[in-house]
PDB file of C-alpha atoms in Angstrom:
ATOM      1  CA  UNK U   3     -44.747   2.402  78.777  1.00  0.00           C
ATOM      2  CA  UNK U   4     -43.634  -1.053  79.887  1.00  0.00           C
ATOM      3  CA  UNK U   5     -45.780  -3.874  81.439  1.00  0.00           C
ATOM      4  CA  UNK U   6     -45.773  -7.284  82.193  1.00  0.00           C
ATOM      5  CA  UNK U   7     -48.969  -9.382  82.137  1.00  0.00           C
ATOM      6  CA  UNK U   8     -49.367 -12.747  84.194  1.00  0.00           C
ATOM      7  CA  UNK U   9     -51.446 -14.907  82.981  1.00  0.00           C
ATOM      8  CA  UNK U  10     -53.156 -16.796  85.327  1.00  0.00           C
ATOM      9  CA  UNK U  11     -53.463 -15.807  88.888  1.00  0.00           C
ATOM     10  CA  UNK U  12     -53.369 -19.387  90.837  1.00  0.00           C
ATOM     11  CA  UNK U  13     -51.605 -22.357  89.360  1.00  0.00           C
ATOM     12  CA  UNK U  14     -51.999 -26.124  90.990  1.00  0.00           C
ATOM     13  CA  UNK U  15     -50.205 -28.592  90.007  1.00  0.00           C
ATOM     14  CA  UNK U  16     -48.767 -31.952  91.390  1.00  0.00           C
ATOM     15  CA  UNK U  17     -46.085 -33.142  92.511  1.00  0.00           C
ATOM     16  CA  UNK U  18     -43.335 -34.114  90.170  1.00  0.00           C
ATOM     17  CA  UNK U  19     -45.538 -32.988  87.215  1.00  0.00           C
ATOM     18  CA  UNK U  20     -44.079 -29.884  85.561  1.00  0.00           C
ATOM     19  CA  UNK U  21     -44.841 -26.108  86.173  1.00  0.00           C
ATOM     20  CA  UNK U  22     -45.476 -23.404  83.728  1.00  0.00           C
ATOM     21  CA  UNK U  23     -46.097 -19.850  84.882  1.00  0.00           C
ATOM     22  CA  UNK U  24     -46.916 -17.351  82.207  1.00  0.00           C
ATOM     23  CA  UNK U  25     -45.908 -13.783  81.548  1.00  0.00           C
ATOM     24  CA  UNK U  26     -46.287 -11.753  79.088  1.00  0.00           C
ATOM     25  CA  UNK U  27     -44.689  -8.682  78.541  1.00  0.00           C
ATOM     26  CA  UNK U  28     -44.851  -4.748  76.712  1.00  0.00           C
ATOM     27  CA  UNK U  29     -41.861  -2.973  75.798  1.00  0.00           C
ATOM     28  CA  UNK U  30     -41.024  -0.564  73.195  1.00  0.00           C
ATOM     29  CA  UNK U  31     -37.246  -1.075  74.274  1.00  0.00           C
ATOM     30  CA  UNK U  32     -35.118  -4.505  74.167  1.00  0.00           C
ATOM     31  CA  UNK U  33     -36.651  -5.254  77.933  1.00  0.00           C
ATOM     32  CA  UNK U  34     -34.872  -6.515  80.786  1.00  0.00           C
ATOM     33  CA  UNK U  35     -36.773  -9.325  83.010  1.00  0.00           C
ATOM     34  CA  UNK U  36     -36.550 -11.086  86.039  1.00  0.00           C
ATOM     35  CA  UNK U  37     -38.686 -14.117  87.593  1.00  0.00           C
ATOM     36  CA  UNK U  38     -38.719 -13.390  91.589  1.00  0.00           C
ATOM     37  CA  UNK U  39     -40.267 -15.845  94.562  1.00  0.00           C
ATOM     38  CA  UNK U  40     -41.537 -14.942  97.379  1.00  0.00           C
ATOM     39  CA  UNK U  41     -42.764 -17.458 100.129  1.00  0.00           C
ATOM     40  CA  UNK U  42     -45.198 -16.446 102.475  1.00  0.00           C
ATOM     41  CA  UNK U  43     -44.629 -13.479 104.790  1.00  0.00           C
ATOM     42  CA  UNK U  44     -40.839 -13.607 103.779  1.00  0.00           C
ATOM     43  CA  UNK U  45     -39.253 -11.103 101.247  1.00  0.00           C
ATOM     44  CA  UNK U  46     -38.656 -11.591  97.336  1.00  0.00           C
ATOM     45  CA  UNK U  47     -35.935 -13.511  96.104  1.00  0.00           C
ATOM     46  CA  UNK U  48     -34.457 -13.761  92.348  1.00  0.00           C
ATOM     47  CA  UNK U  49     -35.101 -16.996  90.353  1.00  0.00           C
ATOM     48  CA  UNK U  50     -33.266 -15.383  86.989  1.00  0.00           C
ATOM     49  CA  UNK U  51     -33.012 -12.403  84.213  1.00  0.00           C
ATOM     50  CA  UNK U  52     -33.038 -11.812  81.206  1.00  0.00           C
ATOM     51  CA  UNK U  53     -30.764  -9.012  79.857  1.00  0.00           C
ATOM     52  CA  UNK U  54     -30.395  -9.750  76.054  1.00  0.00           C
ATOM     53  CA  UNK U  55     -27.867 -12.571  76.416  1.00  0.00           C
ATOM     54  CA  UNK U  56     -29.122 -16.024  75.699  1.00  0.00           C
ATOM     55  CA  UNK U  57     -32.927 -16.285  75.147  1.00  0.00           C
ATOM     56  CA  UNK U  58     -32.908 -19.307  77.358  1.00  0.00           C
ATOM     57  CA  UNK U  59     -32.354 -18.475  80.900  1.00  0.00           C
ATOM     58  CA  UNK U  60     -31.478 -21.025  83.658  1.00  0.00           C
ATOM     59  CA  UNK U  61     -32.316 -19.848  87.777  1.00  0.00           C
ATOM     60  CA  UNK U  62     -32.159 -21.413  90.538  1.00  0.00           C
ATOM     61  CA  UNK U  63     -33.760 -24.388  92.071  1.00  0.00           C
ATOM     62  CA  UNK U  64     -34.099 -25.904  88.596  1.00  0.00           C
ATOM     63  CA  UNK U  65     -36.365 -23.188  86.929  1.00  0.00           C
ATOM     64  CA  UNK U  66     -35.680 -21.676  83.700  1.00  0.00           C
ATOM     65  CA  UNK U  67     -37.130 -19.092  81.116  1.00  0.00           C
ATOM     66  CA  UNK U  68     -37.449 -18.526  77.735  1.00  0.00           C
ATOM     67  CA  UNK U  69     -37.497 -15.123  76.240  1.00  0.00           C
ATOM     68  CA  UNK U  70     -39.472 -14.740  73.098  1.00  0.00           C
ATOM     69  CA  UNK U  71     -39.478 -11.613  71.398  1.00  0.00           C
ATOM     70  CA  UNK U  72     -42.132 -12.554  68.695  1.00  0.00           C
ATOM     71  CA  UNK U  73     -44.655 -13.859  71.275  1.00  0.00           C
ATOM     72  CA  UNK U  74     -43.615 -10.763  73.877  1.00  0.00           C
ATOM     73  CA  UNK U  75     -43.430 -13.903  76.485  1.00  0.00           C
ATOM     74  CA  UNK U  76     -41.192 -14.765  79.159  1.00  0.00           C
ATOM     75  CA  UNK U  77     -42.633 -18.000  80.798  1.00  0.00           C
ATOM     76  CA  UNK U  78     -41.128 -19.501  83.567  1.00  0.00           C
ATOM     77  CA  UNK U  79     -41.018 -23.509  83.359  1.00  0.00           C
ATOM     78  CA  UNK U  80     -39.962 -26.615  85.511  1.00  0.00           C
ATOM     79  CA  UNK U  81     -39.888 -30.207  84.851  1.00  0.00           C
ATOM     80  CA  UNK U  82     -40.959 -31.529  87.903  1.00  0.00           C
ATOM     81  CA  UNK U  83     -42.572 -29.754  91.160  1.00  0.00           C
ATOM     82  CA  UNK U  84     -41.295 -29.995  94.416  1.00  0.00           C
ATOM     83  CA  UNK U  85     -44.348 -29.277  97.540  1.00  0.00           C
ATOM     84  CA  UNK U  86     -40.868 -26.640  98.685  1.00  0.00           C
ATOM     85  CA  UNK U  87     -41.520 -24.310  95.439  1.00  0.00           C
ATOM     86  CA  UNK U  88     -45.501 -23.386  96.509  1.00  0.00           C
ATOM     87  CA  UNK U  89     -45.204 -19.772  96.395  1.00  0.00           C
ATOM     88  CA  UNK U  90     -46.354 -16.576  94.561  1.00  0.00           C
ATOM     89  CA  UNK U  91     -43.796 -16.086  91.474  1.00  0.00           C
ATOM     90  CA  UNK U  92     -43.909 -12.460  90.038  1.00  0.00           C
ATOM     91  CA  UNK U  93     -42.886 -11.471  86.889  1.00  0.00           C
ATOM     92  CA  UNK U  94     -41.336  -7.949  86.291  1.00  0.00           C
ATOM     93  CA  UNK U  95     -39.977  -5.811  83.770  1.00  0.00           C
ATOM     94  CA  UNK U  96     -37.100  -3.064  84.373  1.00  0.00           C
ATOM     95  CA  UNK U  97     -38.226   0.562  83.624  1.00  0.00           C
ATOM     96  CA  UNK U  98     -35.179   1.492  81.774  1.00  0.00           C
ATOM     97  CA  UNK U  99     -36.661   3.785  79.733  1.00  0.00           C
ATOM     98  CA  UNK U 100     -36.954   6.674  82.804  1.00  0.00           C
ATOM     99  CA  UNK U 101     -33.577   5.606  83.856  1.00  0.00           C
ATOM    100  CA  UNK U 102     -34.448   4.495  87.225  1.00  0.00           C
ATOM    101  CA  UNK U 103     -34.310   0.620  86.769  1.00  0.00           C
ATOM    102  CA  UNK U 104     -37.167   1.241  88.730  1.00  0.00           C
ATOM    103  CA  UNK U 105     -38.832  -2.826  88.579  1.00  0.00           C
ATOM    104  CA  UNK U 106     -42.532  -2.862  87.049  1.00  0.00           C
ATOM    105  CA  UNK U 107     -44.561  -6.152  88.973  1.00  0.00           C
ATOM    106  CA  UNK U 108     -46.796  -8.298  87.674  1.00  0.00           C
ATOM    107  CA  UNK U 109     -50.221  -9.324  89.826  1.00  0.00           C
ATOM    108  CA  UNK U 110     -48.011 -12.493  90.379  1.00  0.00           C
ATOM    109  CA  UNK U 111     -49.421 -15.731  90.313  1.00  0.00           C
ATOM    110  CA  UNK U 112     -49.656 -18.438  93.345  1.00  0.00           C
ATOM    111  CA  UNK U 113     -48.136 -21.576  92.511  1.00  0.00           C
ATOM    112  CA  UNK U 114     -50.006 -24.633  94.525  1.00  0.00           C
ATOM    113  CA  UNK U 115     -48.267 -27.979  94.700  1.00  0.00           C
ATOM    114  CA  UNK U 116     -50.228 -31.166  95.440  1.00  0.00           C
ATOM    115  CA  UNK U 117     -49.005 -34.045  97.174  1.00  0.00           C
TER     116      UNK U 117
ATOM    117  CA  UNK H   7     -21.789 -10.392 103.035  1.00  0.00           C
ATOM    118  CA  UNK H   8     -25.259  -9.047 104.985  1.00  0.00           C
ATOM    119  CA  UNK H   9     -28.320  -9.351 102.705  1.00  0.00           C
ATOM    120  CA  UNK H  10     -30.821  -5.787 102.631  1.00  0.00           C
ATOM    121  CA  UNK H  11     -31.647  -5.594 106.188  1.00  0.00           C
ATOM    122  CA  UNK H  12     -34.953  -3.940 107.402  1.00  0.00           C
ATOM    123  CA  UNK H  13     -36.049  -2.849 110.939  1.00  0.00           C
ATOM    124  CA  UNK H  14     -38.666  -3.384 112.258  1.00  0.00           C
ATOM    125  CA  UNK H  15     -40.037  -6.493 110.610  1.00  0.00           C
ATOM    126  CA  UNK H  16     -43.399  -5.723 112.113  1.00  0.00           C
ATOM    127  CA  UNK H  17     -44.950  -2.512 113.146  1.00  0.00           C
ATOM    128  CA  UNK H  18     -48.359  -1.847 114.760  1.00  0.00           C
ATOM    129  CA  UNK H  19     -49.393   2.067 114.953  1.00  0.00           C
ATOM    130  CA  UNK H  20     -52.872   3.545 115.821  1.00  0.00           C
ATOM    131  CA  UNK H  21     -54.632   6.145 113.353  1.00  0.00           C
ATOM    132  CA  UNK H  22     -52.637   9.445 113.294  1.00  0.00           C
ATOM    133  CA  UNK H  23     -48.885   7.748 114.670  1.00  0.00           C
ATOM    134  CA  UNK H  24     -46.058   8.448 112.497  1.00  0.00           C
ATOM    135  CA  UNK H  25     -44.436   5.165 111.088  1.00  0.00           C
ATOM    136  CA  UNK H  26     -40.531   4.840 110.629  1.00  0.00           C
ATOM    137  CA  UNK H  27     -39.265   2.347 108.359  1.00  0.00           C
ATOM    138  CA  UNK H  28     -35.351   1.741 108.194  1.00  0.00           C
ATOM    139  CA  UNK H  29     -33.249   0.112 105.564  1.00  0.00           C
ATOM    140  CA  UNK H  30     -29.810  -0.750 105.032  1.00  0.00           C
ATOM    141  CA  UNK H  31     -28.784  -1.729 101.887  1.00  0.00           C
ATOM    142  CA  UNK H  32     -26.484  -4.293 100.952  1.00  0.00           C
ATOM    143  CA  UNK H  33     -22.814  -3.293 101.299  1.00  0.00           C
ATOM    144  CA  UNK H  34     -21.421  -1.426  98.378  1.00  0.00           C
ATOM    145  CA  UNK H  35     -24.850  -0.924  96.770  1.00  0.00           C
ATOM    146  CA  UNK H  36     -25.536   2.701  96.679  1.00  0.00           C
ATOM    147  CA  UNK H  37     -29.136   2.453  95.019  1.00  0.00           C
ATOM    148  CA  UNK H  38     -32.154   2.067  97.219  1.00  0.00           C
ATOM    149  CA  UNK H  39     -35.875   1.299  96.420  1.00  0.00           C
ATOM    150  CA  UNK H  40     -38.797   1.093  98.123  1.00  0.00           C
ATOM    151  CA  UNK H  41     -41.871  -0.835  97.432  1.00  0.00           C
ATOM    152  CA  UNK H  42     -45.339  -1.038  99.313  1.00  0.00           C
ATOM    153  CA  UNK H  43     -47.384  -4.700  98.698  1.00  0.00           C
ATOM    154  CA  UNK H  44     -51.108  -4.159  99.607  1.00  0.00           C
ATOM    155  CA  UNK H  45     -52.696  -7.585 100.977  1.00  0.00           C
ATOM    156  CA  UNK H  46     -53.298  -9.749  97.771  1.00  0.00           C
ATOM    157  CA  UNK H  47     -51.396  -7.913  95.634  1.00  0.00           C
ATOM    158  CA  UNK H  48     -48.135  -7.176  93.475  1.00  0.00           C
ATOM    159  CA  UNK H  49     -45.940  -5.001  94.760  1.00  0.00           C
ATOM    160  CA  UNK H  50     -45.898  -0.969  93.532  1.00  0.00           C
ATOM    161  CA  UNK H  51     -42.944   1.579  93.394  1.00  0.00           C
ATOM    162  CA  UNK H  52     -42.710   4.336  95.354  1.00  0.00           C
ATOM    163  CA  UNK H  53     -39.664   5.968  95.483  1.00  0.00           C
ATOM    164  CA  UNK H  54     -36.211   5.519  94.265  1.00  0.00           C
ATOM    165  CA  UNK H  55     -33.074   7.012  95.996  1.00  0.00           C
ATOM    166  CA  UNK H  56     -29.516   7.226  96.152  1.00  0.00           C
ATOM    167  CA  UNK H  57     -27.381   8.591  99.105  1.00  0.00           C
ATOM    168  CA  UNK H  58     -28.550  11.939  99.920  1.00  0.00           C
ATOM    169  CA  UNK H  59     -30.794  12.197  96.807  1.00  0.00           C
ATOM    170  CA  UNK H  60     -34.183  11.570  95.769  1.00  0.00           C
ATOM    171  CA  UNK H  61     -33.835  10.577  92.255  1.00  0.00           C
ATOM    172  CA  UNK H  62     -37.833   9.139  91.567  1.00  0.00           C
ATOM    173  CA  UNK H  63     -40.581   9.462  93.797  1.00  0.00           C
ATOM    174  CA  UNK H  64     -43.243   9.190  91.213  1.00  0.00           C
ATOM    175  CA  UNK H  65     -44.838   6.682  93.031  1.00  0.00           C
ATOM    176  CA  UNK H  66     -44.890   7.922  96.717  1.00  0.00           C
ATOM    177  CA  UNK H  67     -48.107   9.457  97.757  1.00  0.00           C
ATOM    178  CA  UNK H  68     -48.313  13.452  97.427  1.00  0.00           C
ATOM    179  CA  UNK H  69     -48.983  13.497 101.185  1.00  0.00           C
ATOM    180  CA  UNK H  70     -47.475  12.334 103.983  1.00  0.00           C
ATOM    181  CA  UNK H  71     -45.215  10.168 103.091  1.00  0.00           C
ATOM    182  CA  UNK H  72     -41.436  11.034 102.815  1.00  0.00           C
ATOM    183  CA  UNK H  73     -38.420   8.864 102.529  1.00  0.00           C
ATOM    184  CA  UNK H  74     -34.523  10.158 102.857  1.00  0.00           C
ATOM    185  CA  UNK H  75     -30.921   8.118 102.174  1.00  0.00           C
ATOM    186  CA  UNK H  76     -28.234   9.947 103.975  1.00  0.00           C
ATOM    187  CA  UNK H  77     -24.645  10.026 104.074  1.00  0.00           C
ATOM    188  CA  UNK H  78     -24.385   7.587 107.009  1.00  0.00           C
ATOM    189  CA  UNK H  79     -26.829   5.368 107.913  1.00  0.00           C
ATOM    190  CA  UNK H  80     -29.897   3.821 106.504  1.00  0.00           C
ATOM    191  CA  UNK H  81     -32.655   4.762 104.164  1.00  0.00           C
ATOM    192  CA  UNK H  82     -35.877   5.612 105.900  1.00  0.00           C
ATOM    193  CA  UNK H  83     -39.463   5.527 105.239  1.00  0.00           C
ATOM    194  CA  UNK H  84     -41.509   7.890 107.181  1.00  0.00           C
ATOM    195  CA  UNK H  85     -45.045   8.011 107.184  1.00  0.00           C
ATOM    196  CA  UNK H  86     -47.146  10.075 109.246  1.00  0.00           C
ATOM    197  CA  UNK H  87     -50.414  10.218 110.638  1.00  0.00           C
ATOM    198  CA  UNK H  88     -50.999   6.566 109.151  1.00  0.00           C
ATOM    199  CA  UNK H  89     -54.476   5.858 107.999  1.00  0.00           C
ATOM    200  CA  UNK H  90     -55.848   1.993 107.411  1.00  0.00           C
ATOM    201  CA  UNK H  91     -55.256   2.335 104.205  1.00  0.00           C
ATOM    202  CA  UNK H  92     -51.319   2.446 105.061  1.00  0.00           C
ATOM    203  CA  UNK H  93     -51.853  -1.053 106.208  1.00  0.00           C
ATOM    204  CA  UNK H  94     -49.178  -3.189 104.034  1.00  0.00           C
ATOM    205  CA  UNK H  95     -45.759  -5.039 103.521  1.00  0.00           C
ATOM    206  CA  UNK H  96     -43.286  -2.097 102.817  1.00  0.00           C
ATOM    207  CA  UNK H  97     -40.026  -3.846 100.753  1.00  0.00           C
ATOM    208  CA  UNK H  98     -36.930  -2.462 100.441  1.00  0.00           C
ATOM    209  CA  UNK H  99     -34.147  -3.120  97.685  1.00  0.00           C
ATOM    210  CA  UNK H 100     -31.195  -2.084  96.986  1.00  0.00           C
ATOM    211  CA  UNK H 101     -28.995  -2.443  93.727  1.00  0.00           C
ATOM    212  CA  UNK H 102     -25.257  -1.868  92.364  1.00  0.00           C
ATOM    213  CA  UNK H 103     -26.750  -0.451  88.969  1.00  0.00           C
ATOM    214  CA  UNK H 104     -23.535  -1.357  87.197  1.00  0.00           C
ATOM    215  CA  UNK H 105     -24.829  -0.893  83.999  1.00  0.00           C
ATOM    216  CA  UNK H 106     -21.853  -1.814  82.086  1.00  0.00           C
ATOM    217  CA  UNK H 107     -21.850  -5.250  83.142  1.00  0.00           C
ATOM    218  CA  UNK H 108     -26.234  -5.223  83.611  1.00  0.00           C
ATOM    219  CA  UNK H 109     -25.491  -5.555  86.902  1.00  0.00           C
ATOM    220  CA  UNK H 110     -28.816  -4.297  87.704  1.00  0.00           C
ATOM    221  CA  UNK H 111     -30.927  -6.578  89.401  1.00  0.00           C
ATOM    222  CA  UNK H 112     -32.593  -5.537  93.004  1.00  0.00           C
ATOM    223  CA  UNK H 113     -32.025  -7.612  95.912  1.00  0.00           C
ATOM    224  CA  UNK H 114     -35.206  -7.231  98.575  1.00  0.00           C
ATOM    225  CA  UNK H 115     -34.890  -7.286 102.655  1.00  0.00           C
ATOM    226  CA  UNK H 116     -37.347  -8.802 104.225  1.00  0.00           C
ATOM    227  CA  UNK H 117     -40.151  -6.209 104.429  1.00  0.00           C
ATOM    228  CA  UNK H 118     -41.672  -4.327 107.128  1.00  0.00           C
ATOM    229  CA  UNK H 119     -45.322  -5.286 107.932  1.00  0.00           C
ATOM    230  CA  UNK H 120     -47.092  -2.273 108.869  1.00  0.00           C
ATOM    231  CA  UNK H 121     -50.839  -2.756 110.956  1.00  0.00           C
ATOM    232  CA  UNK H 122     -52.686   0.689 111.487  1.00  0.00           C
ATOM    233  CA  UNK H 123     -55.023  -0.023 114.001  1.00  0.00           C
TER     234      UNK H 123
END
């Protein structure tokens, strides 16, 4: 069965400083992950994937990922926080083994930026 | 190009109404999903459907709750007699699943906030 795991559930962090937002993940197949956002009360919207191209993904908004198979981890990182990306981030994992693509979530974790 | 649209974006019902959710997928996707988000937490799979089939509904509740993708028009949610506990963000997504190219990747409406009162 596949999984993803995220580490912590809150995150705070300061302005400018950088973010990290762990995920770890379970897979007996070559897995294919994606970082979403979602901002309060609004819908879910892709940061980047992973689909067994480069281990280092770049998103959007200046967030990027690195898949590593030994560790099972795809953290997402950013050099410096902006107050605009305090959100909830969730991790998740594409069930590809059923054939569905159906998207596994993690708890997600709620990124707090201080001024 | 329209994003996933949902309707309504908020929904209040009272114990034992029936709740309709609509969904209309981004043009030339053909794969819908829908996901329910309990207050405070990730959001869970139900059901998985392309037009005029149920391919997955693993993770829809045995009763009910029933969801459809016809030939024209959008993808509804239906659940009636709604309980409390059906208090949630329902999510939609829909997807090319162009698996030659990975084009895989969900893209998510807006949600439907549903309040049983």
């Amino acid at each position: 069965a596949q999984s993803v795991t995220q580490l912590d559930s809150h995150v705070s962090v300061s302005e400018g400083t950088p973010v990290l937002l762990r995920c770890n993940y379970s897979s007996s197949y070559s897995p294919s992950l994606f970082w979403y956002v979602q901002h309060p009360n609004k819908g879910l919207q892709l940061l980047l994937k992973y689909t067994s191209a480069a281990t280092l993904v770049k998103g959007i908004n200046g967030f990027e990922a690195e898949f590593k198979k030994s560790e099972t981890s795809f953290h997402l990182t950013k050099p410096s926080a902006h107050m605009s990306d305090a959100a909830e981030y969730f991790c998740v994992v594409s069930d590809r083994t059923s054939g569905t693509y159906k998207y596994i979530f993690g708890t997600g974790t709620r990124l707090k930026v201080l001024a | 190009n329209a994003g996933v649209m949902q309707n309504p974006r908020h929904l209040v019902r009272r114990r034992g109404q029936e709740a309709r959710l609509r969904c209309s997928p981004m043009k030339g996707h053909s794969h819908v999903y829908w996901y329910r988000q309990l207050p405070e937490e990730g959001l869970k799979f139900m059901v998985y459907l392309q037009k005029e089939n149920i391919i997955d509904e693993s993770g829809m509740p045995k009763e009910r709750f029933s969801a459809e993708f016809p030939k024209e028009g959008p993808s509804i949610l239906r659940i009636q007699q709604v309980v409390r506990g059906d208090s949630a963000a329902y999510f939609c997504a829909s997807s090319p699943l162009r698996l030659a190219d990975s084009s895989y990747e969900q893209y998510f409406g807006p949600g439907t906030r549903l309040t049983v009162t």
